[in-house]
Structure formats: C-alpha cells, structure tokens
XYZ file of N, CA and C in Angstrom:
792
model
N 71.154 47.195 42.948
C 69.701 47.282 43.054
C 69.124 45.870 42.980
N 68.115 45.634 43.796
C 67.467 44.327 43.848
C 66.017 44.468 43.394
N 65.587 43.528 42.562
C 64.220 43.520 42.064
C 63.647 42.129 42.312
N 62.448 42.073 42.885
C 61.868 40.770 43.164
C 60.357 40.814 43.217
N 59.766 39.642 43.133
C 58.323 39.480 43.309
C 58.081 38.463 44.411
N 57.123 38.777 45.256
C 56.788 37.921 46.388
C 55.455 37.216 46.146
N 55.387 35.979 46.608
C 54.142 35.214 46.609
C 53.939 34.661 48.017
N 52.818 34.998 48.601
C 52.519 34.566 49.978
C 53.647 34.963 50.938
N 54.133 36.195 50.766
C 55.174 36.769 51.631
C 56.527 36.079 51.507
N 56.729 35.332 50.439
C 58.016 34.693 50.194
C 58.543 35.150 48.828
N 59.852 35.445 48.785
C 60.467 35.861 47.538
C 60.397 34.713 46.533
N 59.764 34.960 45.381
C 59.568 33.904 44.386
C 60.442 34.089 43.154
N 60.740 35.351 42.813
C 61.582 35.643 41.649
C 62.477 36.825 41.984
N 63.669 36.823 41.376
C 64.655 37.829 41.792
C 65.603 38.147 40.642
N 66.003 39.427 40.545
C 67.042 39.878 39.613
C 67.888 40.927 40.333
N 69.203 40.812 40.205
C 70.116 41.811 40.753
C 70.658 42.664 39.617
N 70.781 43.969 39.863
C 71.395 44.880 38.898
C 72.498 45.648 39.622
N 73.723 45.477 39.155
C 74.868 46.183 39.741
C 75.225 47.403 38.906
N 75.627 48.470 39.585
C 76.074 49.670 38.880
C 77.567 49.574 38.589
N 77.914 49.773 37.336
C 79.308 49.832 36.911
C 79.529 51.133 36.159
N 80.783 51.505 36.038
C 81.181 52.565 35.118
C 81.818 51.892 33.906
N 81.360 52.258 32.720
C 81.905 51.703 31.485
C 82.416 52.813 30.595
N 83.328 52.444 29.724
C 83.912 53.416 28.805
C 83.354 53.229 27.398
N 82.886 54.332 26.837
C 82.550 54.399 25.414
C 83.506 55.417 24.820
N 84.589 54.924 24.269
C 85.707 55.762 23.842
C 86.172 56.598 25.046
N 86.150 57.927 24.977
C 86.660 58.737 26.086
C 85.600 59.017 27.147
N 84.377 58.631 26.893
C 83.269 58.977 27.797
C 83.024 57.850 28.805
N 82.893 58.212 30.072
C 82.530 57.265 31.124
C 81.033 57.357 31.375
N 80.358 56.212 31.337
C 78.906 56.188 31.500
C 78.527 55.150 32.550
N 77.294 55.255 33.038
C 76.769 54.262 33.970
C 76.239 53.057 33.187
N 76.632 51.870 33.627
C 76.168 50.636 33.007
C 75.498 49.765 34.054
N 74.322 49.268 33.746
C 73.612 48.376 34.656
C 73.881 46.933 34.277
N 74.572 46.222 35.161
C 74.881 44.818 34.909
C 73.805 43.921 35.493
N 73.052 43.256 34.629
C 71.942 42.401 35.060
C 72.465 40.992 35.322
N 72.101 40.428 36.473
C 72.548 39.077 36.785
C 71.715 38.434 37.868
N 72.066 37.186 38.179
C 71.392 36.416 39.223
C 69.882 36.372 38.993
N 69.498 36.108 37.750
C 68.079 36.007 37.393
C 67.579 34.631 37.833
N 66.566 34.611 38.680
C 66.125 33.325 39.223
C 64.659 33.366 39.626
N 64.004 32.205 39.454
C 62.660 31.979 39.976
C 62.600 30.563 40.536
N 61.824 30.369 41.583
C 61.611 29.019 42.058
C 60.891 28.212 40.977
N 61.229 26.925 40.840
C 60.623 26.115 39.767
C 59.104 26.172 39.734
N 58.484 26.146 40.905
C 57.019 26.148 40.945
C 56.420 27.491 40.558
N 57.285 28.507 40.450
C 56.781 29.846 40.127
C 57.067 30.245 38.682
N 57.792 29.416 37.952
C 58.144 29.763 36.576
C 56.910 29.743 35.682
N 56.948 30.585 34.659
C 55.819 30.672 33.747
C 54.718 31.593 34.227
N 54.970 32.310 35.320
C 53.960 33.216 35.872
C 54.151 34.660 35.423
N 55.194 34.911 34.617
C 55.411 36.263 34.097
C 56.208 37.164 35.011
N 56.768 36.614 36.106
C 57.500 37.457 37.059
C 58.706 38.125 36.411
N 59.547 37.325 35.744
C 60.779 37.865 35.170
C 60.449 38.878 34.086
N 59.409 38.634 33.330
C 58.979 39.585 32.301
C 58.650 40.936 32.926
N 57.895 40.917 34.003
C 57.522 42.177 34.671
C 58.748 42.850 35.285
N 59.625 42.053 35.878
C 60.811 42.623 36.504
C 61.738 43.254 35.473
N 61.923 42.605 34.331
C 62.804 43.166 33.293
C 62.267 44.502 32.790
N 60.973 44.605 32.600
C 60.393 45.873 32.158
C 60.579 46.956 33.219
N 60.425 46.575 34.479
C 60.629 47.529 35.570
C 62.090 47.978 35.629
N 63.015 47.039 35.423
C 64.442 47.359 35.470
C 64.805 48.381 34.400
N 64.334 48.183 33.192
C 64.682 49.094 32.098
C 64.174 50.506 32.389
N 62.962 50.621 32.916
C 62.425 51.931 33.270
C 63.232 52.570 34.395
N 63.629 51.760 35.380
C 64.398 52.278 36.517
C 65.782 52.740 36.063
N 66.414 51.968 35.206
C 67.732 52.362 34.698
C 67.649 53.689 33.942
N 66.602 53.857 33.167
C 66.430 55.109 32.432
C 66.229 56.276 33.396
N 65.414 56.060 34.422
C 65.147 57.124 35.386
C 66.402 57.511 36.152
N 67.342 56.554 36.334
C 68.560 56.825 37.091
C 69.755 57.169 36.191
N 69.462 57.509 34.949
C 70.481 58.081 34.056
C 71.562 57.076 33.641
N 71.199 55.812 33.489
C 72.122 54.832 32.938
C 72.152 54.968 31.413
N 73.315 54.694 30.832
C 73.445 54.771 29.378
C 73.192 53.425 28.722
N 73.706 52.355 29.331
C 73.616 51.017 28.736
C 73.396 49.991 29.843
N 73.023 48.794 29.420
C 72.907 47.659 30.329
C 73.502 46.433 29.644
N 74.286 45.658 30.400
C 74.909 44.441 29.882
C 74.467 43.241 30.692
N 74.503 42.073 30.056
C 74.222 40.832 30.765
C 74.806 39.657 30.001
N 75.059 38.579 30.748
C 75.428 37.296 30.135
C 74.146 36.484 30.046
N 73.659 36.176 28.846
C 72.314 35.604 28.716
C 72.255 34.114 29.017
N 71.142 33.697 29.617
C 70.841 32.270 29.663
C 70.070 31.874 28.402
N 69.490 32.878 27.740
C 68.789 32.665 26.472
C 68.820 33.964 25.690
N 69.481 33.964 24.543
C 69.534 35.176 23.732
C 68.145 35.570 23.251
N 67.341 34.576 22.869
C 65.988 34.850 22.375
C 65.155 35.544 23.441
N 65.297 35.099 24.670
C 64.517 35.696 25.756
C 64.862 37.168 25.927
N 66.146 37.503 25.981
C 66.532 38.885 26.277
C 66.341 39.820 25.085
N 66.215 39.264 23.901
C 65.892 40.133 22.749
C 64.504 40.759 22.903
N 63.657 40.142 23.679
C 62.320 40.730 23.911
C 62.432 42.101 24.566
N 63.535 42.333 25.266
C 63.698 43.573 26.029
C 64.757 44.485 25.415
N 65.074 44.230 24.155
C 65.965 45.144 23.441
C 67.438 44.834 23.564
N 67.806 43.703 24.148
C 69.216 43.325 24.252
C 69.645 42.604 22.978
N 70.905 42.800 22.621
C 71.460 42.124 21.445
C 72.928 41.826 21.702
N 73.435 40.770 21.057
C 74.844 40.430 21.199
C 75.702 41.614 20.767
N 76.600 42.024 21.658
C 77.418 43.206 21.375
C 78.882 42.999 21.740
N 79.157 42.085 22.666
C 80.532 41.830 23.088
C 80.862 40.379 22.760
N 81.909 40.200 21.979
C 82.322 38.860 21.543
C 83.731 38.568 22.051
N 84.076 37.295 22.103
C 85.413 36.863 22.476
C 85.934 35.870 21.458
N 87.256 35.793 21.371
C 87.890 34.744 20.592
C 88.419 33.682 21.541
N 88.150 32.430 21.203
C 88.690 31.328 21.975
C 89.677 30.568 21.090
N 90.937 30.540 21.543
C 91.983 29.810 20.842
C 92.170 28.451 21.516
N 92.107 27.386 20.730
C 92.513 26.079 21.229
C 93.822 25.720 20.540
N 94.832 25.411 21.346
C 96.188 25.200 20.834
C 96.584 23.742 21.024
N 97.027 23.107 19.936
C 97.547 21.747 20.045
C 98.872 21.784 20.803
N 99.079 20.866 21.758
C 100.294 20.908 22.575
C 101.589 20.969 21.765
N 101.659 20.257 20.642
C 102.893 20.218 19.852
C 103.267 21.590 19.304
N 102.282 22.488 19.158
C 102.547 23.789 18.554
C 103.009 24.812 19.589
N 103.095 24.417 20.836
C 103.672 25.288 21.849
C 105.201 25.274 21.798
N 105.744 24.356 20.995
C 107.213 24.248 20.914
C 107.848 25.492 20.313
N 107.067 26.322 19.645
C 107.610 27.522 19.011
C 108.021 28.585 20.039
N 107.589 28.430 21.282
C 107.800 29.489 22.272
C 108.815 29.025 23.307
N 109.970 29.670 23.254
C 111.123 29.269 24.056
C 111.187 30.082 25.340
N 112.017 29.643 26.298
C 112.160 30.400 27.549
C 112.591 31.840 27.310
N 112.235 32.686 28.230
C 112.449 34.127 28.115
C 113.940 34.462 28.115
N 114.334 35.348 27.184
C 115.718 35.810 27.120
C 115.860 37.277 27.512
N 114.786 38.025 27.354
C 114.836 39.459 27.671
C 113.666 39.811 28.562
N 113.921 40.540 29.649
C 112.872 40.812 30.610
C 112.603 39.583 31.455
N 111.461 39.572 32.128
C 111.122 38.415 32.948
C 109.624 38.366 33.187
N 109.149 37.165 33.484
C 107.762 36.956 33.877
C 107.737 36.564 35.345
N 106.923 37.265 36.116
C 106.730 36.925 37.521
C 105.360 36.269 37.656
N 105.361 35.132 38.327
C 104.133 34.375 38.489
C 103.731 34.363 39.957
N 102.427 34.454 40.229
C 101.979 34.449 41.614
C 100.469 34.467 41.704
N 99.966 35.006 42.818
C 98.532 35.084 43.081
C 98.113 36.548 43.209
N 96.809 36.769 43.215
C 96.267 38.125 43.271
C 96.694 38.859 44.532
N 97.000 38.136 45.584
C 97.388 38.768 46.838
C 98.769 39.426 46.750
N 99.542 39.110 45.736
C 100.860 39.718 45.533
C 100.668 41.147 45.039
N 101.010 42.131 45.866
C 100.725 43.527 45.547
C 101.468 44.006 44.307
N 102.671 43.506 44.069
C 103.429 43.923 42.881
C 102.695 43.495 41.620
N 102.227 42.254 41.600
C 101.497 41.754 40.435
C 100.148 42.456 40.302
N 99.475 42.632 41.420
C 98.159 43.283 41.389
C 98.257 44.696 40.826
N 99.221 45.469 41.306
C 99.372 46.842 40.834
C 99.738 46.887 39.349
N 100.565 45.926 38.910
C 100.965 45.894 37.499
C 99.774 45.596 36.606
N 98.928 44.636 37.004
C 97.746 44.279 36.215
C 96.788 45.457 36.123
N 96.507 46.087 37.256
C 95.575 47.221 37.268
C 96.107 48.366 36.412
N 97.399 48.613 36.484
C 98.002 49.675 35.666
C 97.838 49.378 34.179
N 98.121 48.141 33.767
C 97.999 47.782 32.351
C 96.555 47.915 31.881
N 95.618 47.468 32.693
C 94.207 47.546 32.330
C 93.769 49.001 32.190
N 94.174 49.829 33.153
C 93.780 51.236 33.119
C 94.448 51.966 31.957
N 95.694 51.630 31.661
C 96.377 52.241 30.512
C 95.623 51.967 29.220
N 95.103 50.756 29.088
C 94.336 50.415 27.883
C 93.052 51.223 27.817
N 92.353 51.366 28.949
C 91.145 52.189 28.967
C 91.444 53.619 28.556
N 92.569 54.142 29.017
C 92.905 55.542 28.782
C 93.349 55.815 27.346
N 93.449 54.770 26.538
C 93.708 54.985 25.117
C 92.457 55.454 24.384
N 91.319 55.414 25.088
C 90.044 55.946 24.584
C 89.589 55.271 23.293
N 89.858 53.955 23.178
C 89.405 53.237 21.985
C 88.447 52.097 22.330
N 87.945 52.096 23.569
C 87.035 51.047 23.999
C 85.590 51.426 23.673
N 84.773 50.400 23.363
C 83.407 50.678 22.939
C 82.351 50.265 23.968
N 82.742 49.471 24.946
C 81.794 49.051 25.979
C 82.566 48.205 26.978
N 83.487 48.842 27.679
C 84.408 48.131 28.564
C 84.272 48.637 29.986
N 84.167 47.703 30.928
C 83.973 48.060 32.331
C 85.245 48.665 32.909
N 85.066 49.768 33.631
C 86.156 50.339 34.408
C 86.187 49.589 35.742
N 87.047 48.591 35.834
C 87.044 47.705 36.995
C 87.582 48.416 38.239
N 86.750 48.482 39.246
C 87.183 49.021 40.526
C 87.813 47.900 41.354
N 88.425 48.283 42.471
C 89.145 47.284 43.271
C 88.247 46.131 43.703
N 87.012 46.430 44.086
C 86.123 45.359 44.543
C 85.843 44.365 43.431
N 85.831 44.863 42.185
C 85.537 43.978 41.055
C 86.717 43.046 40.779
N 87.937 43.591 40.863
C 89.109 42.734 40.721
C 89.104 41.666 41.804
N 88.816 42.048 43.050
C 88.809 41.092 44.149
C 87.718 40.045 43.974
N 86.581 40.469 43.433
C 85.489 39.523 43.182
C 85.907 38.487 42.150
N 86.616 38.927 41.101
C 87.077 37.979 40.090
C 87.967 36.907 40.704
N 88.820 37.321 41.636
C 89.721 36.369 42.273
C 88.934 35.363 43.110
N 87.848 35.826 43.733
C 87.008 34.915 44.517
C 86.190 34.003 43.613
N 85.738 34.556 42.494
C 84.863 33.819 41.577
C 85.615 32.704 40.860
N 86.919 32.919 40.617
C 87.733 31.918 39.933
C 88.824 31.422 40.885
N 88.490 30.534 41.804
C 89.484 30.071 42.785
C 90.632 29.325 42.109
N 91.821 29.490 42.672
C 92.968 28.766 42.151
C 93.640 29.401 40.960
N 93.245 30.627 40.604
C 93.873 31.276 39.453
C 95.280 31.739 39.775
N 96.146 31.617 38.787
C 97.490 32.175 38.887
C 97.591 33.386 37.963
N 98.514 34.272 38.276
C 98.777 35.463 37.462
C 100.215 35.408 36.971
N 100.405 35.781 35.714
C 101.745 36.015 35.186
C 101.795 37.441 34.667
N 102.833 38.163 35.017
C 103.043 39.509 34.487
C 104.422 39.551 33.838
N 104.462 40.026 32.595
C 105.740 40.176 31.896
C 106.257 41.592 32.118
N 107.498 41.686 32.607
C 108.186 42.965 32.785
C 109.344 43.034 31.780
N 109.452 44.159 31.087
C 110.520 44.298 30.106
C 111.859 44.575 30.790
N 112.904 44.806 30.004
C 114.245 44.997 30.557
C 114.350 46.258 31.412
N 113.383 47.180 31.233
C 113.341 48.386 32.066
C 112.431 48.221 33.281
N 112.005 46.975 33.525
C 111.176 46.609 34.671
C 109.778 47.214 34.605
N 109.314 47.482 33.366
C 107.973 48.013 33.172
C 107.028 46.888 32.742
N 105.826 46.800 33.342
C 104.882 45.745 32.932
C 104.392 45.973 31.502
N 104.389 44.898 30.732
C 103.979 44.980 29.327
C 102.858 44.010 28.978
N 102.528 43.124 29.899
C 101.459 42.174 29.613
C 101.162 41.313 30.824
N 99.945 40.744 30.852
C 99.577 39.861 31.964
C 98.681 38.738 31.466
N 98.574 37.702 32.290
C 97.726 36.557 31.972
C 97.207 35.947 33.267
N 95.909 35.654 33.308
C 95.309 34.866 34.374
C 95.050 33.467 33.824
N 95.403 32.442 34.580
C 95.151 31.096 34.076
C 94.859 30.125 35.215
N 94.175 29.029 34.844
C 93.898 27.924 35.750
C 94.047 26.616 34.989
N 94.328 25.552 35.707
C 94.270 24.202 35.143
C 93.109 23.495 35.813
N 92.083 23.203 35.027
C 90.844 22.629 35.546
C 90.492 21.398 34.727
N 90.418 20.259 35.371
C 90.012 19.008 34.729
C 90.815 18.758 33.454
N 92.118 18.856 33.571
C 93.068 18.608 32.476
C 92.951 19.633 31.358
N 92.370 20.761 31.643
C 92.309 21.863 30.688
C 93.134 23.029 31.222
N 94.102 23.498 30.429
C 94.820 24.732 30.746
C 94.019 25.876 30.144
N 93.518 26.754 30.995
C 92.658 27.837 30.528
C 93.272 29.186 30.888
N 93.756 29.882 29.885
C 94.167 31.279 30.059
C 92.899 32.108 29.900
N 92.331 32.536 31.014
C 91.001 33.147 31.004
C 91.025 34.637 30.714
N 92.204 35.226 30.769
C 92.354 36.638 30.388
C 93.824 36.884 30.079
N 94.076 37.487 28.927
C 95.443 37.832 28.551
C 95.425 39.192 27.879
N 96.406 40.008 28.231
C 96.553 41.317 27.596
C 98.037 41.619 27.463
N 98.407 42.193 26.331
C 99.814 42.552 26.124
C 99.895 43.860 25.345
N 100.915 44.658 25.672
C 101.141 45.921 24.982
C 102.215 45.806 23.911
N 103.029 44.762 23.982
C 104.140 44.616 23.045
C 104.215 43.160 22.587
N 104.658 42.918 21.350
C 104.768 41.542 20.853
C 105.602 40.639 21.745
N 106.695 41.192 22.309
C 107.548 40.369 23.159
C 106.782 39.862 24.377
N 105.894 40.692 24.891
C 105.091 40.274 26.037
C 104.200 39.098 25.668
N 103.579 39.148 24.482
C 102.729 38.045 24.039
C 103.530 36.752 23.905
N 104.702 36.844 23.284
C 105.526 35.652 23.096
C 105.971 35.053 24.417
N 106.314 35.913 25.369
C 106.802 35.397 26.638
C 105.666 34.836 27.492
N 104.474 35.401 27.376
C 103.340 34.807 28.063
C 102.987 33.457 27.442
N 103.086 33.360 26.138
C 102.872 32.065 25.478
C 103.944 31.055 25.886
N 105.150 31.539 26.161
C 106.202 30.626 26.611
C 105.889 30.055 27.996
N 105.158 30.822 28.814
C 104.726 30.304 30.113
C 103.726 29.170 29.912
N 102.823 29.332 28.950
C 101.900 28.243 28.623
C 102.691 27.032 28.145
N 103.702 27.284 27.310
C 104.523 26.193 26.781
C 105.255 25.450 27.884
N 105.593 26.150 28.968
C 106.302 25.498 30.069
C 105.430 24.466 30.772
N 104.116 24.535 30.546
C 103.181 23.542 31.091
C 102.847 22.469 30.056
N 103.597 22.424 28.968
C 103.252 21.554 27.850
C 103.143 20.093 28.273
N 102.024 19.492 27.891
C 101.776 18.077 28.184
C 100.744 17.564 27.194
N 100.967 16.362 26.681
C 100.010 15.786 25.747
C 98.693 15.441 26.434
N 98.696 15.447 27.783
C 97.484 15.129 28.529
C 96.582 16.342 28.740
N 97.083 17.536 28.419
C 96.313 18.755 28.634
C 95.744 19.285 27.327
N 94.611 19.957 27.435
C 94.083 20.756 26.340
C 94.298 22.222 26.712
N 94.649 23.028 25.713
C 95.058 24.411 25.972
C 94.080 25.379 25.326
N 93.570 26.311 26.137
C 92.621 27.311 25.661
C 93.090 28.688 26.121
N 92.980 29.660 25.220
C 93.305 31.044 25.550
C 92.136 31.911 25.102
N 91.573 32.665 26.050
C 90.456 33.554 25.756
C 90.995 34.959 25.529
N 90.558 35.576 24.419
C 91.051 36.899 24.035
C 89.894 37.769 23.546
N 90.096 39.100 23.468
C 89.078 39.966 22.870
C 88.840 39.625 21.399
N 87.701 40.077 20.893
C 87.294 39.738 19.533
C 88.323 40.145 18.481
N 88.992 41.292 18.679
C 89.919 41.792 17.666
C 91.340 41.249 17.841
N 91.493 40.244 18.670
C 92.818 39.682 18.931
C 93.428 39.058 17.667
N 94.757 39.194 17.553
C 95.519 38.556 16.474
C 96.612 37.668 17.080
N 96.276 37.004 18.176
C 97.259 36.168 18.862
C 97.828 35.092 17.941
N 97.033 34.611 17.028
C 97.488 33.562 16.126
C 98.667 33.964 15.256
N 98.852 35.269 15.065
C 99.957 35.735 14.227
C 101.320 35.427 14.840
N 101.367 35.104 16.124
C 102.647 34.790 16.758
C 103.063 33.332 16.542
N 102.187 32.530 15.942
C 102.502 31.133 15.659
C 103.056 31.021 14.240
N 104.289 30.533 14.076
C 104.840 30.365 12.726
C 103.993 29.428 11.875
N 103.358 28.448 12.508
C 102.452 27.529 11.827
C 101.111 27.581 12.540
N 100.071 27.954 11.804
C 98.771 28.133 12.440
C 97.865 26.922 12.302
N 98.371 25.871 11.680
C 97.552 24.671 11.502
C 97.141 24.068 12.847
N 97.972 24.270 13.861
C 97.713 23.652 15.154
C 96.855 24.464 16.097
N 96.257 25.544 15.613
C 95.359 26.322 16.466
C 93.977 26.407 15.829
N 92.979 26.336 16.674
C 91.589 26.481 16.249
C 91.036 27.736 16.914
N 90.416 28.603 16.125
C 89.927 29.880 16.644
C 88.419 29.962 16.440
N 87.708 30.267 17.508
C 86.263 30.465 17.431
C 85.911 31.825 18.013
N 85.043 32.544 17.327
C 84.500 33.791 17.853
C 83.135 33.488 18.446
N 82.968 33.781 19.734
C 81.744 33.406 20.429
C 81.127 34.613 21.116
N 79.777 34.679 21.158
C 79.128 35.771 21.896
C 79.418 35.656 23.384
N 79.625 36.801 24.018
C 79.922 36.813 25.446
C 78.834 37.569 26.216
N 78.565 38.816 25.809
C 77.566 39.607 26.519
C 76.596 40.253 25.538
N 75.372 40.443 26.029
C 74.368 41.198 25.292
C 74.257 42.580 25.922
N 73.887 43.553 25.102
C 73.791 44.945 25.543
C 72.463 45.542 25.092
N 71.896 46.372 25.934
C 70.766 47.204 25.530
C 71.144 48.652 25.781
N 70.896 49.510 24.794
C 71.083 50.948 24.991
C 69.900 51.475 25.789
N 70.202 52.141 26.886
C 69.158 52.738 27.724
C 68.932 54.200 27.337
N 70.016 54.917 27.077
C 69.938 56.336 26.722
C 70.776 56.556 25.459
N 70.115 56.657 24.336
C 70.808 56.786 23.047
C 71.668 58.046 23.008
N 71.183 59.125 23.585
C 71.913 60.394 23.550
C 73.285 60.246 24.206
N 73.331 59.610 25.371
C 74.619 59.439 26.049
C 75.588 58.607 25.209
N 75.082 57.569 24.591
C 75.942 56.701 23.774
C 76.489 57.469 22.574
N 75.630 58.204 21.896
C 76.069 58.961 20.731
C 77.063 60.047 21.110
N 76.886 60.630 22.278
C 77.825 61.661 22.730
C 79.216 61.094 22.991
N 79.291 59.786 23.226
C 80.582 59.167 23.450
C 81.343 58.849 22.182
N 80.660 58.871 21.028
C 81.308 58.541 19.770
C 82.218 59.688 19.324
N 83.368 59.380 18.770
C 84.299 60.438 18.334
C 83.857 61.029 16.988
N 82.813 61.884 17.038
C 82.277 62.490 15.829
C 83.232 63.547 15.287
N 83.276 63.665 13.994
C 84.209 64.604 13.363
C 83.853 66.039 13.691
N 82.559 66.389 13.612
C 82.184 67.792 13.813
C 82.113 68.183 15.298
N 82.045 67.172 16.199
C 82.092 67.416 17.634
C 80.996 68.356 18.128
N 79.861 68.333 17.428
C 78.748 69.173 17.864
C 77.873 68.428 18.853
N 77.175 69.182 19.716
C 76.298 68.564 20.690
C 75.075 67.992 20.013
N 74.594 66.888 20.566
C 73.377 66.265 20.065
C 72.187 66.810 20.815
N 71.094 66.986 20.109
C 69.874 67.517 20.728
C 68.759 66.494 20.629
C-alpha cells in the first residue's frame, strides 16, 4: 500500500506499507511493515508524515491487520503513534585471537556459496520454517520467496554457509559479508551446538588481525557460551524494530493461554 501527499500536483511526502504474515506463537497474523518514509526537504515540517501515519493506522485496522513493525529513524517520533521497541538483537564483536578456539570441521560439513545455489537456498528456507513451526515466536516474519530474494538483492555480495550433519541434514546457516575490513555475519541460526561451532570455525578460517568480526544474533542468543574464554567478546543488545499493536484481540488470541477460552 502506498500513502502520499501531493503539493501542486507533485508527490511531496510518501510512506510505503508492505503486507507480511507474522507468527505470534502458533497464530499467523497480518503485519504491516512501514518503510520508505520520505518528504522533500522543502516540504518538511508541514505535517504530512503526521497525517499519513494516522491514516495508515486507521487503514491497517480496517483491513484486519494485527500488528505493524518498522525500523525507526527516530524512536521518539514513532512513539507518538503508539510504536515501541519490541524486537532486539545481540551484536557480538569478537577479537581475532579468540577465534583460535574453533578448529576445522571433523564431523559433517559446511557448504559455502551464494543464494542462487538451490541446495543452500532450500536448506536455509527449511531451517527457518522449522523454527517458525516450533510455535515459540512472538513477532517473526514468515518470509516468502520474494522476501528471501529481496534480502539477497539488498545485501549484495553476501555468502551463505550451511552446516550439514553426518546424516546430510541441515542444522544451521550463516549469511556473511566482508565490508570495509569488517567481517559481518548478518544472520546466523543453528539447531545443534555442533552447527554453531562449525559455523564459528568458518569465521575463524577468515581470521586476520586486519579484520573486525561481528555476529548478529537474536536477543535470546547464547552464542558466547561456545567460547571457552569470553574476555575476547563484547556483547551489546540493541533495538532493531518498533511495533504497534493494531488489533489487541488478535494478539491476545495468539498467546498460549492456559484456559484456552475465546476472548470477547
């Protein structure tokens, strides 16, 4: 959905809202992803974005959305419309010397490649969907194929690593790039400890005192537990997305209530 205001027949301010499906535990709900918020410099301060945001919230409610997410340019600004920090990430910075703890793989294997590799692509999608189907997610996007492809376009030059166990089953994956002497693992997921260790060994294979190493993980990650010495890692929890509840009833219905009665 596109929302805009025109001045003298020219688009002056604009907001895009994309429809996603998100998981609240076992319940799939509609989520409105707000993005591409923009106004021409000469038009700022005229109240356009304020009016558009109010219109968006009403439209989302009318179209039966449960929640709305966005990456804020200003947390204070979006709090005016009921958004609050709800999704956090952990950022691990690893000193190069502490990668020595992770040795080459002895069991299973890691295959490295690009998103165009169908074997890797199918393995990543399967792992992601398996995690969703555990019904323990609180506000996680059900990524469709177009969204995966968009991520690959949005982050050019990304490599993928998938760890397969001795039974040739995928157990973990990692997306990473090296940008301006920074090694950035921008997404990592693992189902088994061995997968985490072997993905970390791939990072170790790039070990260089000239690089800085960063690994982005979900808020509840315990990746640091795989390091025998944690002095060489720095962990920060940072806000990632803000959320506004559009329909409280839908959200509450997704919670695993003990009595399982309908809400009125």
